[in-house]
Tab-separated table of C-alpha atoms and ligand atoms in Angstrom:
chain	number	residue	atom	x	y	z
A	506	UNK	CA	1.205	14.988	20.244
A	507	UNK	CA	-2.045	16.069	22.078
A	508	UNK	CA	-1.388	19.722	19.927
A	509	UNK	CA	-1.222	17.692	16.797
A	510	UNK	CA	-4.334	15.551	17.389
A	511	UNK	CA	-6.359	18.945	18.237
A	512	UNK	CA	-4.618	20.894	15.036
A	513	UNK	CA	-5.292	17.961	12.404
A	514	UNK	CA	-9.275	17.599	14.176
A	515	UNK	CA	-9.686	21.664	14.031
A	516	UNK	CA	-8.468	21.508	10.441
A	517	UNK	CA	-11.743	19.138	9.558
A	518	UNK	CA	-14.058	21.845	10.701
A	519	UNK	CA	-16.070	23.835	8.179
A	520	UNK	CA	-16.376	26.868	8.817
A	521	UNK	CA	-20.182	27.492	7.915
A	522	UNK	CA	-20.489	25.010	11.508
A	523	UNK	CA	-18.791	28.125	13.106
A	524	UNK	CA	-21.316	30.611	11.624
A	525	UNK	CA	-24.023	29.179	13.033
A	526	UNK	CA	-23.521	29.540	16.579
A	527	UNK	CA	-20.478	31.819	16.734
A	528	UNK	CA	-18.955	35.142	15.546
A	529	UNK	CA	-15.601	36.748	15.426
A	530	UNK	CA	-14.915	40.079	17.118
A	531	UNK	CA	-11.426	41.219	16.442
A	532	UNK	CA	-9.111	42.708	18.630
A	533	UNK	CA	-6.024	44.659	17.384
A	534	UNK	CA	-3.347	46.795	18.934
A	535	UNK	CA	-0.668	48.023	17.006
A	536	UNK	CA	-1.104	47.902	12.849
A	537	UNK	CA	1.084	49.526	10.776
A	538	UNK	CA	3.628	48.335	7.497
A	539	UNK	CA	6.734	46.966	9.587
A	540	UNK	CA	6.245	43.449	9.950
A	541	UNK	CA	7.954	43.755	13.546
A	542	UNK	CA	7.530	46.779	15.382
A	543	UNK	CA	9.279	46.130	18.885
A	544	UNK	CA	9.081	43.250	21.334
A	545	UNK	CA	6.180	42.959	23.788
A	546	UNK	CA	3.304	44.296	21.495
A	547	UNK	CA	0.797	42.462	19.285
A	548	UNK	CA	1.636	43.993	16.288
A	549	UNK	CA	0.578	42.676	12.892
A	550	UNK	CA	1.506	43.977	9.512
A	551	UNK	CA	-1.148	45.255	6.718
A	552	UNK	CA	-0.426	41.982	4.569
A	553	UNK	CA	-1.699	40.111	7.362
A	554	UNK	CA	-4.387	42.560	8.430
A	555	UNK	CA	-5.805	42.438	4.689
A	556	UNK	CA	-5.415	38.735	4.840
A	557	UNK	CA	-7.574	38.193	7.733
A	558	UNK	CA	-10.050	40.217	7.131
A	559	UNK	CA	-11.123	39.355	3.434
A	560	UNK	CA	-11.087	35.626	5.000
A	561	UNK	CA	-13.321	36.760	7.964
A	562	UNK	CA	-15.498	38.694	5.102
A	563	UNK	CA	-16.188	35.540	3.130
A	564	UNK	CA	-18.250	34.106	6.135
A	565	UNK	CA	-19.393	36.932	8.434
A	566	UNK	CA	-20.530	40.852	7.465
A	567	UNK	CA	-18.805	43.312	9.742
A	568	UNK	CA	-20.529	45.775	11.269
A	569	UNK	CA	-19.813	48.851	14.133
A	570	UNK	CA	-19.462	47.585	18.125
A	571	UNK	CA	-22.013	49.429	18.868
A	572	UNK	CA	-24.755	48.484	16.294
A	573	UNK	CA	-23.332	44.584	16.880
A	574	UNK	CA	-24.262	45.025	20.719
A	575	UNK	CA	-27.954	46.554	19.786
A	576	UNK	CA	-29.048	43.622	16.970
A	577	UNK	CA	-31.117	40.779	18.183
A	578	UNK	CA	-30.399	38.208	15.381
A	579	UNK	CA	-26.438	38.284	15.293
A	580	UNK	CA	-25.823	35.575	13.390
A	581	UNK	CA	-23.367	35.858	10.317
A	582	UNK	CA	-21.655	39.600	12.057
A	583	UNK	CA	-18.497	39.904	13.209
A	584	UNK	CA	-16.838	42.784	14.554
A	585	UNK	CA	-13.710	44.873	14.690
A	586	UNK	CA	-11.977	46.786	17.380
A	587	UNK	CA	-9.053	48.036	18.460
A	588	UNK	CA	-7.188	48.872	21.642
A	589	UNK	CA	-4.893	51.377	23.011
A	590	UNK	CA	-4.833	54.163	19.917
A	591	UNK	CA	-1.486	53.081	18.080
A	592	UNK	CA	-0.224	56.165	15.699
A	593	UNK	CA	-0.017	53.324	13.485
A	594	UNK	CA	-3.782	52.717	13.176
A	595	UNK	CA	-4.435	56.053	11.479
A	596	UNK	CA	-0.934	56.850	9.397
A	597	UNK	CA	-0.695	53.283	8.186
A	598	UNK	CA	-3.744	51.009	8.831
A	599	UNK	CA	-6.974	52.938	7.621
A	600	UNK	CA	-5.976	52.871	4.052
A	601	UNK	CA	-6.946	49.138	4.513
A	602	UNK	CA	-9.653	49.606	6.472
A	603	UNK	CA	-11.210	52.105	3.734
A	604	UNK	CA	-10.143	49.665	1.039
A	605	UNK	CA	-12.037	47.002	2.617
A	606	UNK	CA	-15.411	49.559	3.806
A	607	UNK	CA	-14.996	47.824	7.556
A	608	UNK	CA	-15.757	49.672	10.241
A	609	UNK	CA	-13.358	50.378	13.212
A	610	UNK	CA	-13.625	51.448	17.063
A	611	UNK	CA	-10.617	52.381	19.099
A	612	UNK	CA	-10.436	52.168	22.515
A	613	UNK	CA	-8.107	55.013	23.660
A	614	UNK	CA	-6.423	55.657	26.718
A	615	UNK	CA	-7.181	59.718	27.493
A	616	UNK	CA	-3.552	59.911	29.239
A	617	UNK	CA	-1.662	59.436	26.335
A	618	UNK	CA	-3.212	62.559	25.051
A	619	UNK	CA	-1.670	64.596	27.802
A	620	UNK	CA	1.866	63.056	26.978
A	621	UNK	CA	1.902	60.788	29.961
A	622	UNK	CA	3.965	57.467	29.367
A	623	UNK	CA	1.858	54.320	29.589
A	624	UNK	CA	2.449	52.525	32.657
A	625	UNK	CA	3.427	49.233	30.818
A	626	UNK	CA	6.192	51.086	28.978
A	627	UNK	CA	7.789	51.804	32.682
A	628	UNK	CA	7.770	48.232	32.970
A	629	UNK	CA	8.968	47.128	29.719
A	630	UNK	CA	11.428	50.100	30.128
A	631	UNK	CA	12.852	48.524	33.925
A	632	UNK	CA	13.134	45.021	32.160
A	633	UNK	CA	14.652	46.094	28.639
A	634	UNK	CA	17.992	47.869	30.990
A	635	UNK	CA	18.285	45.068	33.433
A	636	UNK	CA	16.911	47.488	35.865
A	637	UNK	CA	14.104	45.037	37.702
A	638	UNK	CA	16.908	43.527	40.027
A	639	UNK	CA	17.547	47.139	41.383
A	640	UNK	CA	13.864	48.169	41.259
A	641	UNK	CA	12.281	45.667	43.473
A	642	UNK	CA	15.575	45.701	45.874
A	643	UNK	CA	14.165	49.139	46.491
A	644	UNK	CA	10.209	48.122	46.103
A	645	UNK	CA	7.254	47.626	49.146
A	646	UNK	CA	5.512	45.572	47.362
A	647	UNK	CA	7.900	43.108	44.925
A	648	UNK	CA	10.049	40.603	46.149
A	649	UNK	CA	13.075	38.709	44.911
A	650	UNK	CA	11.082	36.023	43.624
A	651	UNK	CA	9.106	37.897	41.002
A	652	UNK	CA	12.532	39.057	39.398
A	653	UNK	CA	12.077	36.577	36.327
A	654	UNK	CA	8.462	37.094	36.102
A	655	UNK	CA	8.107	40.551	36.549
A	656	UNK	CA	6.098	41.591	33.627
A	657	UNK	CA	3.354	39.615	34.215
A	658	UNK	CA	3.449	40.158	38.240
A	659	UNK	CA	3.322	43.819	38.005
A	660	UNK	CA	-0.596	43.342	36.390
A	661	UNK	CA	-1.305	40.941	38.645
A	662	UNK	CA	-4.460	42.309	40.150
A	663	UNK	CA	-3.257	41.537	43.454
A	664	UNK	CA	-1.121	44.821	43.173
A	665	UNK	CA	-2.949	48.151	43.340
A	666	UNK	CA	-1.588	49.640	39.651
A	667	UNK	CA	-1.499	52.559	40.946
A	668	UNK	CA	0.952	52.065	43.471
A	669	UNK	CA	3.011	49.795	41.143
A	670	UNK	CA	3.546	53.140	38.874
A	671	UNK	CA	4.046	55.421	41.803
A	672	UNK	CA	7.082	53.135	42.792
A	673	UNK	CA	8.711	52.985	39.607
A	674	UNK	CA	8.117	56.199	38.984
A	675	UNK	CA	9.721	57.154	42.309
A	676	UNK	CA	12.728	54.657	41.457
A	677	UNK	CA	13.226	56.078	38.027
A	678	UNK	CA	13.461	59.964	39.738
A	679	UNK	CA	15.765	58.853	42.105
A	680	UNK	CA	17.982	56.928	39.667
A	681	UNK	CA	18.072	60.053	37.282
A	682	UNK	CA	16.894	56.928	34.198
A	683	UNK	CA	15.561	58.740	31.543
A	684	UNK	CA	13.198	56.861	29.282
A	685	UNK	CA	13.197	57.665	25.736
A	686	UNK	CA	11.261	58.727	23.207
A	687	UNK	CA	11.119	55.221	22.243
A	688	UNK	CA	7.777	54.411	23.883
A	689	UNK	CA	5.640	57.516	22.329
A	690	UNK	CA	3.979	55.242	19.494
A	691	UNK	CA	-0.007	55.669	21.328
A	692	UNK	CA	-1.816	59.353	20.287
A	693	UNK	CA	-0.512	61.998	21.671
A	694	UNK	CA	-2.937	64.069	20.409
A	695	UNK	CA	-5.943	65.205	19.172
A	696	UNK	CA	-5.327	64.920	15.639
A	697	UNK	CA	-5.412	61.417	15.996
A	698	UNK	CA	-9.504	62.026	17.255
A	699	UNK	CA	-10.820	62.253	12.868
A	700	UNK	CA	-14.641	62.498	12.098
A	701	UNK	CA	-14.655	59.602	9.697
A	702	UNK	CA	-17.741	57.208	8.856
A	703	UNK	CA	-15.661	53.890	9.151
A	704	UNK	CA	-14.013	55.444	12.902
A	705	UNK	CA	-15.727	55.758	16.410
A	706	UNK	CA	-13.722	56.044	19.521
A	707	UNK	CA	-14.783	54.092	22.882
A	708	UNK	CA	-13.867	54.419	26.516
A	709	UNK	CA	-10.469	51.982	27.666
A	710	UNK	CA	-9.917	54.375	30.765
A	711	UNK	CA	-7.943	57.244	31.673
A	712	UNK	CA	-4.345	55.054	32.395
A	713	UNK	CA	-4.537	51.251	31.438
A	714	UNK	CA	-4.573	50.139	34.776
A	715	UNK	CA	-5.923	46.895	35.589
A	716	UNK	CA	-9.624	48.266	37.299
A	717	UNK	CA	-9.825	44.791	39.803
A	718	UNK	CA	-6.505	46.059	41.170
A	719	UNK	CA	-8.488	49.536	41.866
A	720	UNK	CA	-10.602	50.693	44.870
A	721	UNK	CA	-14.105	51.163	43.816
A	722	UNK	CA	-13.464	54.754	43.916
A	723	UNK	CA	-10.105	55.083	42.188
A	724	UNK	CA	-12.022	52.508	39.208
A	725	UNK	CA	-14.876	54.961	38.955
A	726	UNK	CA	-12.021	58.249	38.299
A	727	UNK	CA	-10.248	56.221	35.634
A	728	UNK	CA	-13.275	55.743	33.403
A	729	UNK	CA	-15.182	59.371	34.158
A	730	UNK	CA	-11.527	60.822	33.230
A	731	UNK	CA	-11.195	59.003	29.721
A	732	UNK	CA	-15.251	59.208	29.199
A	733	UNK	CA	-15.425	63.375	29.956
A	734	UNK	CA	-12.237	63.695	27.679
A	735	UNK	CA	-14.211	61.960	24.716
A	736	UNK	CA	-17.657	63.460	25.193
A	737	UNK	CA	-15.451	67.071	24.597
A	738	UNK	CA	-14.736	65.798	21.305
A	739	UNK	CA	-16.741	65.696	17.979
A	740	UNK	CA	-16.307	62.722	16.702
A	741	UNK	CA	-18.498	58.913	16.778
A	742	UNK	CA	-18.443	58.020	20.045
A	743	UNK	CA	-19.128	54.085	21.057
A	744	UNK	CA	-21.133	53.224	24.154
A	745	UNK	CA	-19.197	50.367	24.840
A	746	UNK	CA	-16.053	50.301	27.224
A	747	UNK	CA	-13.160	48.026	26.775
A	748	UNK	CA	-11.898	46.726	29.699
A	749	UNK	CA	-7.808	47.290	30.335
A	750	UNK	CA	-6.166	43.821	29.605
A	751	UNK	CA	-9.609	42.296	29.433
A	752	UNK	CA	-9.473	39.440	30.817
A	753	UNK	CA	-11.587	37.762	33.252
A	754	UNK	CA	-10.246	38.695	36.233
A	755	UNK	CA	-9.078	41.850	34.966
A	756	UNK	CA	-12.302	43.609	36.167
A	757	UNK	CA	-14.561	43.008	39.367
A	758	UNK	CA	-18.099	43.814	40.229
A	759	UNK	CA	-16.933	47.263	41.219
A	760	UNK	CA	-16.188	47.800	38.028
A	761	UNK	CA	-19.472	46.431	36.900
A	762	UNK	CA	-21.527	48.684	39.251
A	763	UNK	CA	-19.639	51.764	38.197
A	764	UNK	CA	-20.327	51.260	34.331
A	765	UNK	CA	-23.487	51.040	35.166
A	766	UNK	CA	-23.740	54.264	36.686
A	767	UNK	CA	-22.311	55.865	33.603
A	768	UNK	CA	-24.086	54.106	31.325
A	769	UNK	CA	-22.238	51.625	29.495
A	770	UNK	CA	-23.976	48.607	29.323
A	771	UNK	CA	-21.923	46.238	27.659
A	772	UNK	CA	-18.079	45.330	27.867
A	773	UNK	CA	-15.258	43.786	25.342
A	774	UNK	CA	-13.110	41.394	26.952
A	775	UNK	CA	-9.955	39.667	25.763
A	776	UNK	CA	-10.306	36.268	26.102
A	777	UNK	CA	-9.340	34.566	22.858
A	778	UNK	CA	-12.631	33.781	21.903
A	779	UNK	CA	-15.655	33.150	19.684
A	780	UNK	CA	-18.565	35.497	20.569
A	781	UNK	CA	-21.863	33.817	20.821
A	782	UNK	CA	-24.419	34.706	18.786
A	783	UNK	CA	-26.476	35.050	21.469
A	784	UNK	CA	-24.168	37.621	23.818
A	785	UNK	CA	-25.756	40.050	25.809
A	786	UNK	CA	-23.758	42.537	28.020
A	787	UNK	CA	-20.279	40.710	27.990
A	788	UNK	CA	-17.979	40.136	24.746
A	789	UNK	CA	-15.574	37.631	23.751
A	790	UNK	CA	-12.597	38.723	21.327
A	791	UNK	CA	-9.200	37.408	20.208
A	792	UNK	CA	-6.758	38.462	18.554
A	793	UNK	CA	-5.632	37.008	15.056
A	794	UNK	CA	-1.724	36.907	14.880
A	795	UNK	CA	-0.890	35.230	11.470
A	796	UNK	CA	-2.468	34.667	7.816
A	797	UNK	CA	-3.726	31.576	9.034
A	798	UNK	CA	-6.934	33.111	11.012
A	799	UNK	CA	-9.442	30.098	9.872
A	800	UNK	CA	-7.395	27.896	11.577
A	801	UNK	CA	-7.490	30.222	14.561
A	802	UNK	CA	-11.436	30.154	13.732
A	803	UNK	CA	-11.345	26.772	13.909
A	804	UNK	CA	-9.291	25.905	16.779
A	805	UNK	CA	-11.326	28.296	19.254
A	806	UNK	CA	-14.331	26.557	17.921
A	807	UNK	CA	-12.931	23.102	18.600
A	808	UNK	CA	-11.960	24.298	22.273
A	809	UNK	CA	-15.370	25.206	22.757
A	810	UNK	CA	-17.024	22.286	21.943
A	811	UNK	CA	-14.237	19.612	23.888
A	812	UNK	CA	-15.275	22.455	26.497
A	813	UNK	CA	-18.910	21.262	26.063
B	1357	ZN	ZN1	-5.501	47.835	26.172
């Protein structure tokens, strides 16, 4: 009931209210022309995508990350970005982007590039054969109790990621599993890296691994190792980083310090947000699922303000 009340109010906002305080930076993931692409993933289809963003384009201009982070008067800009480096982005999804003249930065892992399976997709793979039960019977660090909520426990920053993937990776050697080629959809290589005027590529780390898990140390290789393999490349490079899950506790004021020291001055978060217009050095995004992204709009706006 309390869901209907908030839908039918959100539905009474205009959306030129929104513009003048607020602006939407998109996150994406996966992109591509299946409508589902396999379970676990935000993964939206190019009707949608189109859909979205000629509504977003109605209210709001969209510009680069980069040059979004470096203008003063950000009213009426929104942004668009993507995480992870799906295949899908380049074989299926820049047609639209082109279509549409919006600019894109993806926020690649550099381990992918060397073949390496994301860490995620050793979880997904231990839950999609029943193979969790088993796992954590042999684990130091799980217990029975997380068996039903193991996805989400094993990125709980409480657990060192690295030592989550060194188990499983230990338990999946030992086992003789062997994962398929199922979970290769993130580049794999540098063909995926274009020189195009609508692309730049940022920093999301070496492995994915949730950085307020990290020592200080262990943070600081993870984003030199993904930043070093970029700077080889020539292609638009973004000074912004993207942090791994982005959310608010997905990063800590190691992680803070350490961007610092390499120069990134401004980080993308997750949090299913409106971005002030007046932002500085942190960003709010979300991530539109269905056609209907004004009401989206207008629900995060309505949260906001009941937020005060
Ligand atoms: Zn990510």
């Amino acid at each position: 009931m309390i869901n209907f009340i908030k839908n039918l109010a959100a539905s009474f906002v205009p959306i030129k209210l929104i513009t003048k305080s607020y602006n939407p930076i998109i996150l994406y993931h996966s992109i591509g022309l299946n409508s589902k692409f396999r379970d676990n993933i935000d993964h939206i289809n190019l009707e949608i995508l189109q859909t979205q963003l000629k509504t977003i384009q109605k209210f709001w201009k969209f510009i680069p990350i980069d040059e979004y982070v470096d203008v003063k008067n950000k009213k009426g800009l929104a942004s668009l970005t993507i995480d992870d480096g799906y295949k899908n982005i380049i074989d299926e999804a820049l047609e639209v982007f082109e279509y549409l003249k919006i600019p894109i930065t993806i926020f690649v892992n550099s381990s992918t590039f060397k073949g390496k399976i994301f860490w995620r997709d050793k979880v997904r793979y231990l839950i999609d054969n029943n193979k969790v039960d088993e796992f954590i019977n042999n684990s130091n660090l799980f217990e029975k109790k997380h068996l039903n909520k193991f996805y989400s426990i094993s990125k709980n920053p409480i657990y060192n990621s690295i030592e989550v993937e060194n188990e499983i990776d230990q338990f999946i050697l030992r086992e003789n599993l062997k994962m398929n080629n199922r979970y290769e959809f993130c580049f794999d290589n540098k063909d995926y890296l274009i020189k195009h005027p609508l692309i730049s590529y940022g920093n999301h780390t070496a492995n994915h691994y949730v950085l307020s898990s990290l020592t200080k140390e262990q943070q600081y290789d993870e984003i030199i190792e993904c930043k070093n393999f970029i700077d080889t490349i020539d292609i638009n490079k973004s000074k912004v980083f993207s942090i791994p899950f982005g959310g608010n506790n997905s990063f800590n004021s190691d992680t803070l310090l350490n961007l610092d020291d390499l120069n990134y001055k401004t980080i993308l978060k997750s949090t299913n947000d409106l971005d002030s217009i007046f932002s500085t050095n942190e960003i709010n995004r979300f991530m539109p699922k269905t056609y209907k992204i004004e009401n989206t709009l207008k629900k995060m706006y309505l949260k906001k303000l009941l937020k005060g």
